[in-house]
Coordinates of C-alpha atoms in Angstrom, one line a residue:
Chain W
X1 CA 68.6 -0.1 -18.0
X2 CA 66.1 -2.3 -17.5
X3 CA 62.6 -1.0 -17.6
X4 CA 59.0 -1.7 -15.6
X5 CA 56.2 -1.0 -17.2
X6 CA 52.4 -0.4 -15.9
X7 CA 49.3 0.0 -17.5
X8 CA 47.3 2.2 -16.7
X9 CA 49.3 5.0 -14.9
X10 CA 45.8 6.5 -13.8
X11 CA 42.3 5.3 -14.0
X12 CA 38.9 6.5 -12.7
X13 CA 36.1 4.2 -12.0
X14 CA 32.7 4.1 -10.1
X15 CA 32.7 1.7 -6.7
X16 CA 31.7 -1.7 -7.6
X17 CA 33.2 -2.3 -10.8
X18 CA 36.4 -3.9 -11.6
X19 CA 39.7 -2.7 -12.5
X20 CA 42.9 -4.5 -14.2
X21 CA 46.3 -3.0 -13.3
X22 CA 49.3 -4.7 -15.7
X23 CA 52.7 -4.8 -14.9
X24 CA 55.2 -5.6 -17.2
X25 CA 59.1 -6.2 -17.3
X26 CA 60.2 -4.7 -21.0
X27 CA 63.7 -6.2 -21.6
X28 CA 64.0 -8.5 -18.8
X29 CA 62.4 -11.6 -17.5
X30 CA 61.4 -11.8 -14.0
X31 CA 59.8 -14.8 -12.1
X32 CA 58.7 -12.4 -9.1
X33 CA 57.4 -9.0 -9.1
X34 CA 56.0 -7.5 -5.9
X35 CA 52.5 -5.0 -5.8
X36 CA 52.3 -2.1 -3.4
X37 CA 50.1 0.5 -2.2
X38 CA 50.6 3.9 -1.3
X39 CA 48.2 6.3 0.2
X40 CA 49.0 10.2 0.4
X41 CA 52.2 11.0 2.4
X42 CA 52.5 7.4 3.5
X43 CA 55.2 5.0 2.7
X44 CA 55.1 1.9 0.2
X45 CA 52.8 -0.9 1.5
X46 CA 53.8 -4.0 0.3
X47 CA 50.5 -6.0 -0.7
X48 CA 52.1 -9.2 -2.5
X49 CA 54.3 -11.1 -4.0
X50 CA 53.6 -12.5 -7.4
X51 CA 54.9 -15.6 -8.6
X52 CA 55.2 -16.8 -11.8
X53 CA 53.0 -20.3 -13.0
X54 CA 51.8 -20.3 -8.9
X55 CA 50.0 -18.7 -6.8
X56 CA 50.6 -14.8 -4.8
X57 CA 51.7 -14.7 -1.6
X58 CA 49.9 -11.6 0.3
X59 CA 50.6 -9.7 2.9
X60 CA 48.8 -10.0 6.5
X61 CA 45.4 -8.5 6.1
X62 CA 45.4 -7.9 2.4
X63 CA 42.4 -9.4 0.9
X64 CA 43.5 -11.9 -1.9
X65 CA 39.5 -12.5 -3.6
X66 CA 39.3 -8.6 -3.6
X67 CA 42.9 -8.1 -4.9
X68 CA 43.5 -10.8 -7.3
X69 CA 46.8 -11.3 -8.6
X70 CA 47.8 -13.3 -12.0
X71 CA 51.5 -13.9 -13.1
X72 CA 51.0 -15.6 -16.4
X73 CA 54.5 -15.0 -17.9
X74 CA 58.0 -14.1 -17.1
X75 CA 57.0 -10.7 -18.2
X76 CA 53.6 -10.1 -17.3
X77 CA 51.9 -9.4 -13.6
X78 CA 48.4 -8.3 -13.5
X79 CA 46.7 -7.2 -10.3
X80 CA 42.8 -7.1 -10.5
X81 CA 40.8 -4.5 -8.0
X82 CA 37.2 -6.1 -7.6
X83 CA 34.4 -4.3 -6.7
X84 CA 36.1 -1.5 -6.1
X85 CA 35.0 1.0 -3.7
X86 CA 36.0 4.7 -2.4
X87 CA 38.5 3.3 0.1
X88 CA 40.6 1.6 -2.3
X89 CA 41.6 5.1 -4.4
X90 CA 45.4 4.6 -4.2
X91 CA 48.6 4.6 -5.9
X92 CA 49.2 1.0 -6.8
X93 CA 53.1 0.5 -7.8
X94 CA 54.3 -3.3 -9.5
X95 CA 58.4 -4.0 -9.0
X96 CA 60.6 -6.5 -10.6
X97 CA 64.0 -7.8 -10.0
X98 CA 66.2 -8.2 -12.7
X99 CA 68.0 -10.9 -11.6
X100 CA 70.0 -11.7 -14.6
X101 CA 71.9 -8.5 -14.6
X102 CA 72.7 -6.4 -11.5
X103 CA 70.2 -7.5 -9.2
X104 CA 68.7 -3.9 -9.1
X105 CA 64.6 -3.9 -8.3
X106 CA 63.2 -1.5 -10.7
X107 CA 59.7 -0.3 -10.0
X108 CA 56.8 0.7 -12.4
X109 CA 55.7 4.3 -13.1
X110 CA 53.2 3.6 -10.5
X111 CA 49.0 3.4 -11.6
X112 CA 46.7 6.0 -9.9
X113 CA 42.9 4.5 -8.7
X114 CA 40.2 6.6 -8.0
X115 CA 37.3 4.6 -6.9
X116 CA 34.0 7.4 -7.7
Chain E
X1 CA 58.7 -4.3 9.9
X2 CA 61.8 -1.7 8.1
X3 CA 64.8 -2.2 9.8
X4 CA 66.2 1.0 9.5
X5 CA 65.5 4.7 11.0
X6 CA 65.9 7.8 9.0
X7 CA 65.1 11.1 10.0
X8 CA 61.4 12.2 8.5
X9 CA 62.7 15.4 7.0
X10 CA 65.9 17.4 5.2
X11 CA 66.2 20.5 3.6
X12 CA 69.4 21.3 1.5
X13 CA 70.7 24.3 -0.3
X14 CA 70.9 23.9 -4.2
X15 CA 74.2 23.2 -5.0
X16 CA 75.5 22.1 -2.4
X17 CA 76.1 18.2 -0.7
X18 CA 73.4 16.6 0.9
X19 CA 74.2 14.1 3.4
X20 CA 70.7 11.5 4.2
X21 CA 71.6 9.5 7.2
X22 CA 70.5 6.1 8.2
X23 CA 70.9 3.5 11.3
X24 CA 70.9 -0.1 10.5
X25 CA 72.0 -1.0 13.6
X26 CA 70.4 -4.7 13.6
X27 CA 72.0 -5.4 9.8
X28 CA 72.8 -8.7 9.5
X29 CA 76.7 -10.2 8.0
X30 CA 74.5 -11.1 4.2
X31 CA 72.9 -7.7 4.1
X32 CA 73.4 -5.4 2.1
X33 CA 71.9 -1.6 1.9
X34 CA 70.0 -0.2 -0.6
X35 CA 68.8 3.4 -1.4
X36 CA 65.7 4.6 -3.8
X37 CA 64.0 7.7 -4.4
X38 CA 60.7 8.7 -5.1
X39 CA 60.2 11.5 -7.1
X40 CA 55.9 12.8 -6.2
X41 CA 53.6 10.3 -8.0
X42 CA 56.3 8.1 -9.3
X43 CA 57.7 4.9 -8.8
X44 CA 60.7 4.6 -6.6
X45 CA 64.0 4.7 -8.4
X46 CA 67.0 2.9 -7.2
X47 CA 70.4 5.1 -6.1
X48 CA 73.1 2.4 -5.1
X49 CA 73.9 0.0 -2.9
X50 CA 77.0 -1.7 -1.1
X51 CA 77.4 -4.4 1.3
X52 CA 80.8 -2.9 3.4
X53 CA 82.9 -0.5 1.5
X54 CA 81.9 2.6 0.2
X55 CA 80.6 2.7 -3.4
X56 CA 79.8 5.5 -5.8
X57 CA 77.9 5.8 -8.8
X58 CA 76.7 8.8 -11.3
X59 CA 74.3 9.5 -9.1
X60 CA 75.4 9.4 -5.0
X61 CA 78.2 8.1 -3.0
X62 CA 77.4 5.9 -0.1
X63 CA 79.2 5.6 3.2
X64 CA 79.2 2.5 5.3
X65 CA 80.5 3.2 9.0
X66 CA 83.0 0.0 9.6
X67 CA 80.3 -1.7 12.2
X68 CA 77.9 -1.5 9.5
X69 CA 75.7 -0.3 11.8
X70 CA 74.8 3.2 10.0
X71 CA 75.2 4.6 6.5
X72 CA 75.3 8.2 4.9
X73 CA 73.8 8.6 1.2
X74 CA 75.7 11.9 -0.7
X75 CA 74.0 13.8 -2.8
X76 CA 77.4 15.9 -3.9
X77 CA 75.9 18.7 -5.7
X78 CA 72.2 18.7 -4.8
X79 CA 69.7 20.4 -7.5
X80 CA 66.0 20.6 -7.3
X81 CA 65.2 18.1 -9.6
X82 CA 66.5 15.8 -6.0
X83 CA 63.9 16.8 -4.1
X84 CA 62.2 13.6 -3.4
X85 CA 61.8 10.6 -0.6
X86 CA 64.4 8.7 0.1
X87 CA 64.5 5.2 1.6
X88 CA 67.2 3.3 3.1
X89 CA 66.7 -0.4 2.6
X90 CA 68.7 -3.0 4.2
X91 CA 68.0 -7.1 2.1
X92 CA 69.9 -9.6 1.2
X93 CA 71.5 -9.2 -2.3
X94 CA 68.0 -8.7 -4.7
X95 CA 70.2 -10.5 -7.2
X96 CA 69.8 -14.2 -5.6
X97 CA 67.6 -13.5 -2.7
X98 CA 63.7 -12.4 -4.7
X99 CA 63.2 -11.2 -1.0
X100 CA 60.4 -8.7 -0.3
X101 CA 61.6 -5.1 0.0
X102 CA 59.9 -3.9 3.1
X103 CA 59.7 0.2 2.7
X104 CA 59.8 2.5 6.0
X105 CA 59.0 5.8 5.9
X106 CA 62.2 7.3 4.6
X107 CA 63.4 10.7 4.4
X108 CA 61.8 14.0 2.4
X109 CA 64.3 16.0 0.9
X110 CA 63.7 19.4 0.3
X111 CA 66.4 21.3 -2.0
X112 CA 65.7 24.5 -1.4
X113 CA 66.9 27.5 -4.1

């Protein structure tokens, strides 16, 4: 079946810096691909949507110059944490429709932050 | 907002069916519903999904009540590798629509030994 990829499934940084979190469709193309957040024992926040050649779309009261999304390709999402700070530790988890096939939304393995 | 409500928690019996209920009761005629799981620290993982009859796959059945209004996911022979979260999702068809998929909290099932 058709696979979503993300990179890196965990990562550990001090507050302030920068993290890059890719998402990537393997054997599919897909024009939009969605980024959530999910603390501990809560449910999938949806953050954005990410469109291909244009701009995101975000979610009431996400912050788009702190999370910076880039959709360069069909197969490609990135979603960029910037100065990143203890509040921001989460599980952040990319999805992608596969629209050519059976319309199923497969989602990434999921990329763990931990903001020091 | 989710448009559905499922009960927070389940336990099951290894081996045996589990039944994961779910009220939809505002689905629209072009909706169709969806169930994931989420396995701890993973992405969720899509079950099935119908529109009005009942479907089955390698994995579940689904029910759809006639009105639509509700829906029963069926685990036939749980094991413990099903212990997860599940989520009932109603959306248009993800094939056409690239709608958001709004997650509510969903159900924690608990197959127990």
């Amino acid at each position: 079946g058709a696979v979503v990829s993300q990179h890196p499934s965990w990562v550990i940084c001090k507050s302030g810096t920068s993290v890059k979190i890719e998402c990537r469709s393997l054997d599919f193309q897909a024009t939009t691909m969605f980024w959530y957040r999910q603390f501990p024992k809560q449910s999938l926040m949806l953050m954005a949507t990410s469109n291909e050649g244009s701009k995101a779309t975000y979610e009431q009261g996400v912050e788009k110059d702190k999370f910076l999304i880039n959709h360069a390709s069909l197969t490609l999402s990135t979603l960029t944490v910037t100065s990143a700070h203890p509040e921001d530790s989460s599980f952040y988890i990319c999805s992608a429709s596969d629209s050519s096939n059976t319309g199923e939304l497969f989602f990434g393995e999921g990329s763990r932050l931990t903001v020091l | 907002d989710a448009k559905t409500t499922q009960p927070p928690s389940m336990d099951c019996a290894e081996g045996r069916a589990a039944n994961l209920p779910c009220n939809h009761s505002t689905i629209s005629g072009n909706e169709y519903v969806y169930w994931y799981r989420q396995i701890h620290s993973q992405g969720p993982q899509y079950i099935i999904h119908g529109l009005k009859n009942n479907e089955t796959n390698e994995m579940a059945s689904l029910i759809i009540t006639e009105d639509r209004k509700s829906s029963t996911l069926i685990l036939p022979h749980a094991t413990l590798r099903d212990t997860a979260v599940y989520y009932c999702i109603v959306n248009r068809d993800l094939k056409t629509s690239y709608d958001k998929v709004i997650f509510g909290p969903g159900t924690s099932l608990s197959v127990i030994p």
